[in-house]
PDB file of C-alpha atoms and ligand atoms in Angstrom:
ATOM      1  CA  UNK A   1      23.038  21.774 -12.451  1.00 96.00           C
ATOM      2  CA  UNK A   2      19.624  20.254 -13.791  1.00 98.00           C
ATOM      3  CA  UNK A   3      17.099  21.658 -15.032  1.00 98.00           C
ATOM      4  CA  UNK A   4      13.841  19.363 -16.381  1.00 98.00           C
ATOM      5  CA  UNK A   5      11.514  21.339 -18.435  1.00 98.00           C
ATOM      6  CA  UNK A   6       7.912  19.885 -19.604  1.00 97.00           C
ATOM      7  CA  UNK A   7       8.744  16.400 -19.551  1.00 97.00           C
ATOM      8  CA  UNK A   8       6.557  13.968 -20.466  1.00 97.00           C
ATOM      9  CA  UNK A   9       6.953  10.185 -19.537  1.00 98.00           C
ATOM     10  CA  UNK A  10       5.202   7.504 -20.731  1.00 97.00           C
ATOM     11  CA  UNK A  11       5.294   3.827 -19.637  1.00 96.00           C
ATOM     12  CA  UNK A  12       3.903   1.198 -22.565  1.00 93.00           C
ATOM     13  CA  UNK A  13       0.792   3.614 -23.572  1.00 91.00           C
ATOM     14  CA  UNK A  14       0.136   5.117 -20.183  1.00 95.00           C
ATOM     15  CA  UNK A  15       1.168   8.770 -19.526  1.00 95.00           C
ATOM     16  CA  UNK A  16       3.480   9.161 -15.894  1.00 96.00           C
ATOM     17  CA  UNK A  17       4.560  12.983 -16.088  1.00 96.00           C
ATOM     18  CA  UNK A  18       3.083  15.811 -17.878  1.00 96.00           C
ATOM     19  CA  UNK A  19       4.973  17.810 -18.165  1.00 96.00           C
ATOM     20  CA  UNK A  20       6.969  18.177 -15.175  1.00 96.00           C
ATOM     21  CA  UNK A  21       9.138  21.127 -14.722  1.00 97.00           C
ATOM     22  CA  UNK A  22      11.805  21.282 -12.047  1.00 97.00           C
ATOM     23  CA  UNK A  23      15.146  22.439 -11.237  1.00 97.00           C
ATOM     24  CA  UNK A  24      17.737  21.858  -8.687  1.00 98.00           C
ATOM     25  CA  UNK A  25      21.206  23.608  -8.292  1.00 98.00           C
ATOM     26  CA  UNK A  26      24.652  23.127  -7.696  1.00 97.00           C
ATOM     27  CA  UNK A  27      24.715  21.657  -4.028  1.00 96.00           C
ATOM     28  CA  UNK A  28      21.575  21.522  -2.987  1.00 97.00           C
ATOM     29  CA  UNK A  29      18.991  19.183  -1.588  1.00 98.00           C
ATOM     30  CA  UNK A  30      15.835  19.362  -3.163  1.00 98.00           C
ATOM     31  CA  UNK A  31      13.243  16.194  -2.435  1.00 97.00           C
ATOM     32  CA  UNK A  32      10.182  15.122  -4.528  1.00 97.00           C
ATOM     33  CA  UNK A  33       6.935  14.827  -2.318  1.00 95.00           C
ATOM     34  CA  UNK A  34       3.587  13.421  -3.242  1.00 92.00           C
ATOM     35  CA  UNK A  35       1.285  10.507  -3.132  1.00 89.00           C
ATOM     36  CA  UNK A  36       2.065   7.273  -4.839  1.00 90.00           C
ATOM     37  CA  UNK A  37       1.936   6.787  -8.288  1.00 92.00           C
ATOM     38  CA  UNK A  38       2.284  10.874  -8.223  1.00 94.00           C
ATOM     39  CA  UNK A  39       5.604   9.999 -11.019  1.00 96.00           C
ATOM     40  CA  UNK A  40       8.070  10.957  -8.306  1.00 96.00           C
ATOM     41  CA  UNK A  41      10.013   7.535  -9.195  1.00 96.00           C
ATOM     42  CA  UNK A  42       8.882   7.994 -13.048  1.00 97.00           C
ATOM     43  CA  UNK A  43      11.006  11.610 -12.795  1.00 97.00           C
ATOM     44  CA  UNK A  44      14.266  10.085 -10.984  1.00 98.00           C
ATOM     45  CA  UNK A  45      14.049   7.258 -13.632  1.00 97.00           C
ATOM     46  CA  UNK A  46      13.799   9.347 -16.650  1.00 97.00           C
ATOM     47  CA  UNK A  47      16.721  11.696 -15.515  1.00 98.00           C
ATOM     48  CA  UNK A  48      18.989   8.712 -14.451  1.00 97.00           C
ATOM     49  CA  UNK A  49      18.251   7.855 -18.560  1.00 97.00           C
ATOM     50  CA  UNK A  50      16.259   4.392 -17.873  1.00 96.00           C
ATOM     51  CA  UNK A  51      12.776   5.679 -18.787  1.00 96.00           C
ATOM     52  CA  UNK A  52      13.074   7.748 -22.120  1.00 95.00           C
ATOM     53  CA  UNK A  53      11.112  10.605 -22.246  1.00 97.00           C
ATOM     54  CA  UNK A  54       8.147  11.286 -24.817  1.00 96.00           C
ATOM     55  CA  UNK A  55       8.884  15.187 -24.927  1.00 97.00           C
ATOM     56  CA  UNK A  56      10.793  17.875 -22.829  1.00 97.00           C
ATOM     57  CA  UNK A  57      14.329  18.279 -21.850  1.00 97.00           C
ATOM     58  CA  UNK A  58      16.349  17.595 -19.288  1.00 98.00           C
ATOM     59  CA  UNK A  59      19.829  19.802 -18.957  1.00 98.00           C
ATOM     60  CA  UNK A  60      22.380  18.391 -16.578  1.00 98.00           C
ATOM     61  CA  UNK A  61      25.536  20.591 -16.244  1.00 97.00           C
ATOM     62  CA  UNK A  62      24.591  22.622 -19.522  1.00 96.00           C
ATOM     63  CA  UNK A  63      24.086  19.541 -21.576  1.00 97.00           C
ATOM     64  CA  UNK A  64      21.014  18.156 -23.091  1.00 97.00           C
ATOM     65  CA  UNK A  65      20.582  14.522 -21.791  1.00 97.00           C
ATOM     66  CA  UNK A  66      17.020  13.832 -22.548  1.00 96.00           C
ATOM     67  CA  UNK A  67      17.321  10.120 -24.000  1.00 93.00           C
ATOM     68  CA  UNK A  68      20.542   9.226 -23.159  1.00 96.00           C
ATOM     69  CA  UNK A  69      21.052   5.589 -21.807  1.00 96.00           C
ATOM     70  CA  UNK A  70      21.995   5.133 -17.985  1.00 95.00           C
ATOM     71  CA  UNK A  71      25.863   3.924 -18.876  1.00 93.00           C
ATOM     72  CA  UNK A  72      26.285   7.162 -20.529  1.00 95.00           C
ATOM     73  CA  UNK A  73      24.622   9.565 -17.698  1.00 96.00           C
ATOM     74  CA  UNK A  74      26.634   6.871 -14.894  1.00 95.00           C
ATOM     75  CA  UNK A  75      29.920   8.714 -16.528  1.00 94.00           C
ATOM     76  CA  UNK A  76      28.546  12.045 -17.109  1.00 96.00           C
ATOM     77  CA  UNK A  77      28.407  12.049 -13.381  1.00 97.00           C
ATOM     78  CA  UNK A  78      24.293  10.959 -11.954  1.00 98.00           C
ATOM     79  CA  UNK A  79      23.889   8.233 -10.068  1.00 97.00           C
ATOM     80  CA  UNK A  80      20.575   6.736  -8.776  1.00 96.00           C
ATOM     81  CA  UNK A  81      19.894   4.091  -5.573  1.00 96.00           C
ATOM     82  CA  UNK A  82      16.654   2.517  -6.779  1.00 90.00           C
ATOM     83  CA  UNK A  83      13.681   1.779  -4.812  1.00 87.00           C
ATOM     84  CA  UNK A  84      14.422  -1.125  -3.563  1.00 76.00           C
ATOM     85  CA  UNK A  85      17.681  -1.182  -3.671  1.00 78.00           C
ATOM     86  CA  UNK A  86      18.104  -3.859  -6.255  1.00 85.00           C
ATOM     87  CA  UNK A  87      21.341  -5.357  -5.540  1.00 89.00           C
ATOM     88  CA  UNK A  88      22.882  -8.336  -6.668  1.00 86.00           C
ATOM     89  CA  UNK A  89      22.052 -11.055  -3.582  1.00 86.00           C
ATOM     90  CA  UNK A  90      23.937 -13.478  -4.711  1.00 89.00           C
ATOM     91  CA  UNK A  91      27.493 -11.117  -5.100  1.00 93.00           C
ATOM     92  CA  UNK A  92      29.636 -10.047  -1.912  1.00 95.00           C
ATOM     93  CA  UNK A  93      29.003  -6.766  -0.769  1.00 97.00           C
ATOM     94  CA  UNK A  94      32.542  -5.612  -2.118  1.00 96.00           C
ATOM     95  CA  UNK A  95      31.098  -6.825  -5.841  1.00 95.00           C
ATOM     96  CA  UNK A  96      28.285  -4.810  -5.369  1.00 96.00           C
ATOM     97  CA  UNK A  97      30.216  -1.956  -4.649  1.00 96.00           C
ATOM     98  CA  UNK A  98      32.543  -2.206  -7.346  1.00 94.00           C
ATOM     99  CA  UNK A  99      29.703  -2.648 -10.141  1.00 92.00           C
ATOM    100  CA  UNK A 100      29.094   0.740  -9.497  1.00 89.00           C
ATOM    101  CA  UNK A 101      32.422   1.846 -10.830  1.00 88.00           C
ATOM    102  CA  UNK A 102      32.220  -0.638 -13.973  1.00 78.00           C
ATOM    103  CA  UNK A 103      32.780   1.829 -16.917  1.00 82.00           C
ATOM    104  CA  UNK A 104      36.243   1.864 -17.659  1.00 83.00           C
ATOM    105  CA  UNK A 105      36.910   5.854 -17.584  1.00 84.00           C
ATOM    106  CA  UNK A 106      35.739   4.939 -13.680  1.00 80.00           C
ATOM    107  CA  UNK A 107      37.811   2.515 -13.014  1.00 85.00           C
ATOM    108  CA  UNK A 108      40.740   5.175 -11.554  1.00 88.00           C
ATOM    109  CA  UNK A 109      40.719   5.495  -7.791  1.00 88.00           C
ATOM    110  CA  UNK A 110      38.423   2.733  -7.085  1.00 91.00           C
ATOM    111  CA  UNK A 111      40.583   1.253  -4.219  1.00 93.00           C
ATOM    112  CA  UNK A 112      40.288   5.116  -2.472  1.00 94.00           C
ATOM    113  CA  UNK A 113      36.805   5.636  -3.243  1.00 95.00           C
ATOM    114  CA  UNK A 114      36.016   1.774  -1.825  1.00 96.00           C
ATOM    115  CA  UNK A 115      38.099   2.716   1.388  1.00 96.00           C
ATOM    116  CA  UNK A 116      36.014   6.090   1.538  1.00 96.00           C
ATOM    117  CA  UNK A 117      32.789   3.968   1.603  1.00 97.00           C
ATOM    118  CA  UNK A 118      34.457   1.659   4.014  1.00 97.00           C
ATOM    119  CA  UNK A 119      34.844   4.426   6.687  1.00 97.00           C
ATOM    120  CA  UNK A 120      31.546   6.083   6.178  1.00 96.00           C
ATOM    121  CA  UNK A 121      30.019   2.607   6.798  1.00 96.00           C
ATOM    122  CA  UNK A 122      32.362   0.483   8.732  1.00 96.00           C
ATOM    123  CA  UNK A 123      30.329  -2.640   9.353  1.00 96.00           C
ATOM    124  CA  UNK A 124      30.056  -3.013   5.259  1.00 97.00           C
ATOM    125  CA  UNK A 125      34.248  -3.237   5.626  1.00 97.00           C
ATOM    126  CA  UNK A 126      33.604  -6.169   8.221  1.00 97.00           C
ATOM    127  CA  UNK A 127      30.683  -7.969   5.879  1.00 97.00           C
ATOM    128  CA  UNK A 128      32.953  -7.037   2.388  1.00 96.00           C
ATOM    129  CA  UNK A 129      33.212 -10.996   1.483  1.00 97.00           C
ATOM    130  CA  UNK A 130      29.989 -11.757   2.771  1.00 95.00           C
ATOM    131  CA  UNK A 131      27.035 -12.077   0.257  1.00 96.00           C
ATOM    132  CA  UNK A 132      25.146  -8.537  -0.287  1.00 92.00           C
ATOM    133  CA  UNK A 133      21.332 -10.994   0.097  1.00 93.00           C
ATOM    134  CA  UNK A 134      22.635 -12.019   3.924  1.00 94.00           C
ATOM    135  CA  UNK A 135      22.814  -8.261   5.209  1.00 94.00           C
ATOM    136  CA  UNK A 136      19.474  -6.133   6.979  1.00 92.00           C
ATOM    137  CA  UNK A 137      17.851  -3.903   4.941  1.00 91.00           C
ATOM    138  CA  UNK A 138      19.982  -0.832   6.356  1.00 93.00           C
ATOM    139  CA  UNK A 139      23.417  -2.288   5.862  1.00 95.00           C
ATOM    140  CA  UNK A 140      22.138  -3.369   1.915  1.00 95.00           C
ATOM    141  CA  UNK A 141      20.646   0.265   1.298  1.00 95.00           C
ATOM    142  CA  UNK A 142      24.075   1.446   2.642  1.00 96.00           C
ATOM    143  CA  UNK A 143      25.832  -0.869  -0.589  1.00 97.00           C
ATOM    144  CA  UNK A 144      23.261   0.503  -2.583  1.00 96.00           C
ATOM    145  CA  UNK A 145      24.232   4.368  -1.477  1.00 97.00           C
ATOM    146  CA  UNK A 146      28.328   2.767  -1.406  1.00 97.00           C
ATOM    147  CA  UNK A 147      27.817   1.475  -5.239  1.00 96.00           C
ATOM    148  CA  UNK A 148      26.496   4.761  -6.217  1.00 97.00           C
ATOM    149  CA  UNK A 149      29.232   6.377  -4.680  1.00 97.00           C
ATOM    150  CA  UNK A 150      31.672   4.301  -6.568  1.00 96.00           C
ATOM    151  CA  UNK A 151      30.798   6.053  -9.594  1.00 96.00           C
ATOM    152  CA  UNK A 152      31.805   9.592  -8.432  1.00 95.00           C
ATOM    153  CA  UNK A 153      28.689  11.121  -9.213  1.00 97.00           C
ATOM    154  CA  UNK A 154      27.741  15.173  -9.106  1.00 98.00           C
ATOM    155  CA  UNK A 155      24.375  14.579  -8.576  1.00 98.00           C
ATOM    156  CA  UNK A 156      22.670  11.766  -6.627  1.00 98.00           C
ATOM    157  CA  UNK A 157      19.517  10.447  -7.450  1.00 98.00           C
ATOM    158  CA  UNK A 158      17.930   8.461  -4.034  1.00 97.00           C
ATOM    159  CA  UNK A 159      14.336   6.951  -4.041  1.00 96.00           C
ATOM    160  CA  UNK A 160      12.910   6.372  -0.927  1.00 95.00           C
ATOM    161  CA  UNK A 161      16.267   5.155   0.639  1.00 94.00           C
ATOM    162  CA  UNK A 162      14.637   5.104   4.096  1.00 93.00           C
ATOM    163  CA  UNK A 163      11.569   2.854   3.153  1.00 91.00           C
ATOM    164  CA  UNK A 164      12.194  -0.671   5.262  1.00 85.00           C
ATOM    165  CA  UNK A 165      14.632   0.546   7.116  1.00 89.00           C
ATOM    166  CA  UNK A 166      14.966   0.087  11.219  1.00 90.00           C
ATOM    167  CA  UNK A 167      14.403   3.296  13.052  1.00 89.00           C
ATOM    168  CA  UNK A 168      17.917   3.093  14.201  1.00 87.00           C
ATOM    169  CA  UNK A 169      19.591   2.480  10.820  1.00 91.00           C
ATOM    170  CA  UNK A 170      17.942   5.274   9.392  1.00 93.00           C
ATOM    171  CA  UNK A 171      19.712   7.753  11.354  1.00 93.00           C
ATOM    172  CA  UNK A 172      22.838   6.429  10.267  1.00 93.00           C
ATOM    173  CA  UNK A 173      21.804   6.585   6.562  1.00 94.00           C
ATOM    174  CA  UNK A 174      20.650  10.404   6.950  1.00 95.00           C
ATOM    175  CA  UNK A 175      24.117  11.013   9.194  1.00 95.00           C
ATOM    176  CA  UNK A 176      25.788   9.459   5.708  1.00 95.00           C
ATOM    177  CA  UNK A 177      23.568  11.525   3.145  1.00 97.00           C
ATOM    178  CA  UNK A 178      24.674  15.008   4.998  1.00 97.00           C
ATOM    179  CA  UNK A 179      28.433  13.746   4.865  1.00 96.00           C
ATOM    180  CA  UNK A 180      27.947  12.853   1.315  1.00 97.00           C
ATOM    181  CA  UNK A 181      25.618  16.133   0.643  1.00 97.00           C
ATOM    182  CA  UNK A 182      28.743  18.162   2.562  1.00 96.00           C
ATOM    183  CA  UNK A 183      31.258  16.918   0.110  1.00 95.00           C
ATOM    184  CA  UNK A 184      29.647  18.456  -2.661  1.00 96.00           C
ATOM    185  CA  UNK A 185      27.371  16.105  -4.127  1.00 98.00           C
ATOM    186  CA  UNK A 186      24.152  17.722  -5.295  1.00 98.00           C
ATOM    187  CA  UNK A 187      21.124  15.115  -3.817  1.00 98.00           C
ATOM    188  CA  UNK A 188      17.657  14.423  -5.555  1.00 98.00           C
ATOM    189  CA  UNK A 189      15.495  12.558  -2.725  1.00 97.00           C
ATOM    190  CA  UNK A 190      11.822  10.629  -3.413  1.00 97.00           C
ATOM    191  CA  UNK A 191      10.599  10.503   0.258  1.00 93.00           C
ATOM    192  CA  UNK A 192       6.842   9.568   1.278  1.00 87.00           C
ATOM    193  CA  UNK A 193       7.439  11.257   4.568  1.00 89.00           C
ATOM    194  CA  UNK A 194       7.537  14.764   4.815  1.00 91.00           C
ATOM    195  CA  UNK A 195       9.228  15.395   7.721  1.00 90.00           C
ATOM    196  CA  UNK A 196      11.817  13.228   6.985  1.00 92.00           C
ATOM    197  CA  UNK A 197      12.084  14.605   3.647  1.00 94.00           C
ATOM    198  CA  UNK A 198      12.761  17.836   5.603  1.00 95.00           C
ATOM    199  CA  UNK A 199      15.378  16.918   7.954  1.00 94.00           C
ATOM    200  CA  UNK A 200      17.295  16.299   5.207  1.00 95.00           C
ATOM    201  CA  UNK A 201      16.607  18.565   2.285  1.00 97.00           C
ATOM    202  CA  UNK A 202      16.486  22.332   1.818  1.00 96.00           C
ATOM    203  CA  UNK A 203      13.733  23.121  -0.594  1.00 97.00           C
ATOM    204  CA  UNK A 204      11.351  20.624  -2.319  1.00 97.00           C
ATOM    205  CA  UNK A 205       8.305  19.611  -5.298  1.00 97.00           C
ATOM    206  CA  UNK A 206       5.128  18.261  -4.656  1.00 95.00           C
ATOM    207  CA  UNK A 207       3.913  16.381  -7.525  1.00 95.00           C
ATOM    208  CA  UNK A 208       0.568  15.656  -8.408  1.00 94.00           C
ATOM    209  CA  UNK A 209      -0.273  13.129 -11.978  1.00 95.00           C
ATOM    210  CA  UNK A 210       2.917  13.908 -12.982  1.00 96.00           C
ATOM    211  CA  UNK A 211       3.527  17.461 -13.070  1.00 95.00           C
ATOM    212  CA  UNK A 212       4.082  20.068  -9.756  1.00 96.00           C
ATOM    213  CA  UNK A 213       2.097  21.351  -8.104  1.00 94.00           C
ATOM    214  CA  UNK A 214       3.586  23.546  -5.220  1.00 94.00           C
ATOM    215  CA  UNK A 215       7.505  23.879  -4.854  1.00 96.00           C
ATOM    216  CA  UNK A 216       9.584  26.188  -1.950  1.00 96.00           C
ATOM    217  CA  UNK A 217      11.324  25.757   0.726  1.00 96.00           C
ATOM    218  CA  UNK A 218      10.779  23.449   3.287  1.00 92.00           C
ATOM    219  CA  UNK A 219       9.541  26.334   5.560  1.00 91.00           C
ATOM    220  CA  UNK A 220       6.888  27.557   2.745  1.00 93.00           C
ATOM    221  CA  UNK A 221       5.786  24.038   1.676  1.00 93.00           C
ATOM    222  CA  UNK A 222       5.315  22.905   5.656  1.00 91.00           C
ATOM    223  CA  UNK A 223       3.348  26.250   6.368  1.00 90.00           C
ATOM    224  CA  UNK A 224       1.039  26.011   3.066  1.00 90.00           C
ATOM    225  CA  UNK A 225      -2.213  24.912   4.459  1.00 87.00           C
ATOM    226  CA  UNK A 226      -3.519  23.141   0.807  1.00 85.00           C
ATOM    227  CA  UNK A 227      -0.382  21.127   1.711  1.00 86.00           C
ATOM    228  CA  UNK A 228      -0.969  20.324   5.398  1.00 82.00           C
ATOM    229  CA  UNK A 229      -4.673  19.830   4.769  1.00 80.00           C
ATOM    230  CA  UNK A 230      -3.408  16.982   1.655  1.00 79.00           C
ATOM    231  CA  UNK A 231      -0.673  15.601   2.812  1.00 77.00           C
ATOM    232  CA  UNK A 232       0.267  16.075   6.521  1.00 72.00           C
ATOM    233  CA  UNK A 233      -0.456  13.063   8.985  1.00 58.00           C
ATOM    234  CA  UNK A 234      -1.019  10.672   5.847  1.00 48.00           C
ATOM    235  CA  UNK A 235       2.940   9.601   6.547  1.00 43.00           C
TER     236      UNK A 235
HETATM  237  P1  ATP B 301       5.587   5.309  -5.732  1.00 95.03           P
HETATM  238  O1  ATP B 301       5.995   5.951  -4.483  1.00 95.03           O
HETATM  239  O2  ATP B 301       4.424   4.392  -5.578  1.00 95.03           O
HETATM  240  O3  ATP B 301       6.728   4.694  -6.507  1.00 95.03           O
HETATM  241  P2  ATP B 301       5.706   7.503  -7.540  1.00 95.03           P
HETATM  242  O4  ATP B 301       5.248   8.877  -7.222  1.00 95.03           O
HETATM  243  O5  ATP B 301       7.163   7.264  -7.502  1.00 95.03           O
HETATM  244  O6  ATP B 301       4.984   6.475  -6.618  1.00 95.03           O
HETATM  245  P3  ATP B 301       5.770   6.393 -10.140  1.00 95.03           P
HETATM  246  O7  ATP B 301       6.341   5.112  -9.635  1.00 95.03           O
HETATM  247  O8  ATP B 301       6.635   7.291 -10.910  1.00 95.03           O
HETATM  248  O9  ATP B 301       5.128   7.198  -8.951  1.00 95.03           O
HETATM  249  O10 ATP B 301       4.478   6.038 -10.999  1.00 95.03           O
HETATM  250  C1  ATP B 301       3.764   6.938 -11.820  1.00 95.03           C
HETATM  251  C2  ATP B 301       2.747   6.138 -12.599  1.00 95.03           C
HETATM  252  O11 ATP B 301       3.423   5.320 -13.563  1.00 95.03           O
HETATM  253  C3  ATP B 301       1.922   5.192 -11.755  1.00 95.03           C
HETATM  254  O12 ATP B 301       0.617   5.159 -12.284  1.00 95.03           O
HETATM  255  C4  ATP B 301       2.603   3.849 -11.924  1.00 95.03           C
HETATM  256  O13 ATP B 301       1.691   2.792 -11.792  1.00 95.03           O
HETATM  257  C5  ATP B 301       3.139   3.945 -13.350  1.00 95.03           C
HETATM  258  N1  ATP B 301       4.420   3.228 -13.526  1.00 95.03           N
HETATM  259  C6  ATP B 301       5.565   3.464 -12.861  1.00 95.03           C
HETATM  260  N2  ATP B 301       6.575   2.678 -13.304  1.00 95.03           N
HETATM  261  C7  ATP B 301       6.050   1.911 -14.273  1.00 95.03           C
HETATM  262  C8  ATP B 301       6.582   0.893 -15.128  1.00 95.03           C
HETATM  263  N3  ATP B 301       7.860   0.520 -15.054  1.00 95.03           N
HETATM  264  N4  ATP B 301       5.723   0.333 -16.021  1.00 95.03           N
HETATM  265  C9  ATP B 301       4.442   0.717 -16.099  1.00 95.03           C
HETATM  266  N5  ATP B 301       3.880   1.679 -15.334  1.00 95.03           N
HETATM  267  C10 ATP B 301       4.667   2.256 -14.414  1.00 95.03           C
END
């Protein structure tokens, strides 16, 4: 369903990936581990089309996409929930949601797909009218997941959608992510913590100044002992 070869990302003059080589199929759950500033955000950004790449490709269902802007890949079917979140605060939580459905060739089914986001996260149903700045962190990184939802995406970008989370919230998220994952959509996760990484995804990347450096599945990368020695009990 994607496949990056040797892309290189630059911000202003510095260089973020070189050359970063990845893949990730049809229904899986692959996540992107590594220290920060590794280019693990840099990679989701360039593939979502808001950081042009220098050099390299990126193929998302057979198509070259390398370049294109983020309101063309939205409709081509990848949607990303920033770090951060980054909603609009001062908008209702059901504005939020339908932003995320904006373009017009998007615009079908949005009632269904808002109900749909309403049952996987009931308490968003109860705070619809209710600005999106008033809610906890979990409930607005659930209208952050809900507004990428909205677009109907095939792959899902997420980048570090646990980070400032409550302990208890974040189950709920990662119940919502396997529902989500289950229905077909192919996830791309940025997590700092490896084990939670794991709980969730199937295989993963460890990048390193912006290329990989070790990929497998969860099993292999947990067992490697350059990995446990680098990057276990730093969480
Ligand atoms: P983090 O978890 O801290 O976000 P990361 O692995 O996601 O880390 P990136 O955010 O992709 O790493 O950053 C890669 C490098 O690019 C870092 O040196 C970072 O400072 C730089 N960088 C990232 N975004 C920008 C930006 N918008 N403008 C300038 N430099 C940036």
């Amino acid at each position: 369903m994607l496949d990056i070869k040797d892309l290189v990302v630059e911000h202003g003059n510095m260089r973020a990936l070189f050359g970063m080589t990845l893949n990730v199929r049809q229904g899986e759950r692959v996540a992107l581990l590594g220290a920060n500033g590794a280019g693990k955000s840099t990679t989701l950004g360039a593939i979502a089309g808001i950081y042009p790449p220098r050099s390299g490709s990126i193929r998302f269902k057979g198509t070259e996409i390398a370049g294109k802007p983020a309101a063309v890949n939205v409709v081509s079917g990848i949607a990303m929930v920033p770090e951060g979140r980054r909603l609009f605060t001062g908008m209702t939580v059901q504005e939020n949601l339908e932003l995320g459905a904006y373009a017009p060739s998007l615009r079908k089914g949005v009632q269904d797909r808002l109900e749909g986001i309403f049952d996987m996260f009931p308490i968003l149903k109860e705070k619809r009218h209710q600005l999106s700045g008033e809610l906890s962190g979990g409930q607005q990184q659930m209208v952050a997941i809900g507004r990428a939802l909205m677009s109907k995406p095939d792959l899902l970008l997420l980048d570090e959608p646990f980070l400032g989370i409550a302990p208890v919230v974040v189950h709920l998220v990662m119940d919502a992510l396997r529902k989500i994952a289950e229905g077909g959509v192919t996830v791309l996760l940025v997590e700092q913590n490896v084990h939670r990484a794991f709980e969730f995804a199937e295989r993963g990347y460890v990048i390193e100044h912006g290329h990989v450096i070790m990929q497998g599945s969860a099993h292999d990368i947990l067992d490697d002992p350059d990995f446990s020695a680098k990057f276990l009990g730093v969480d």
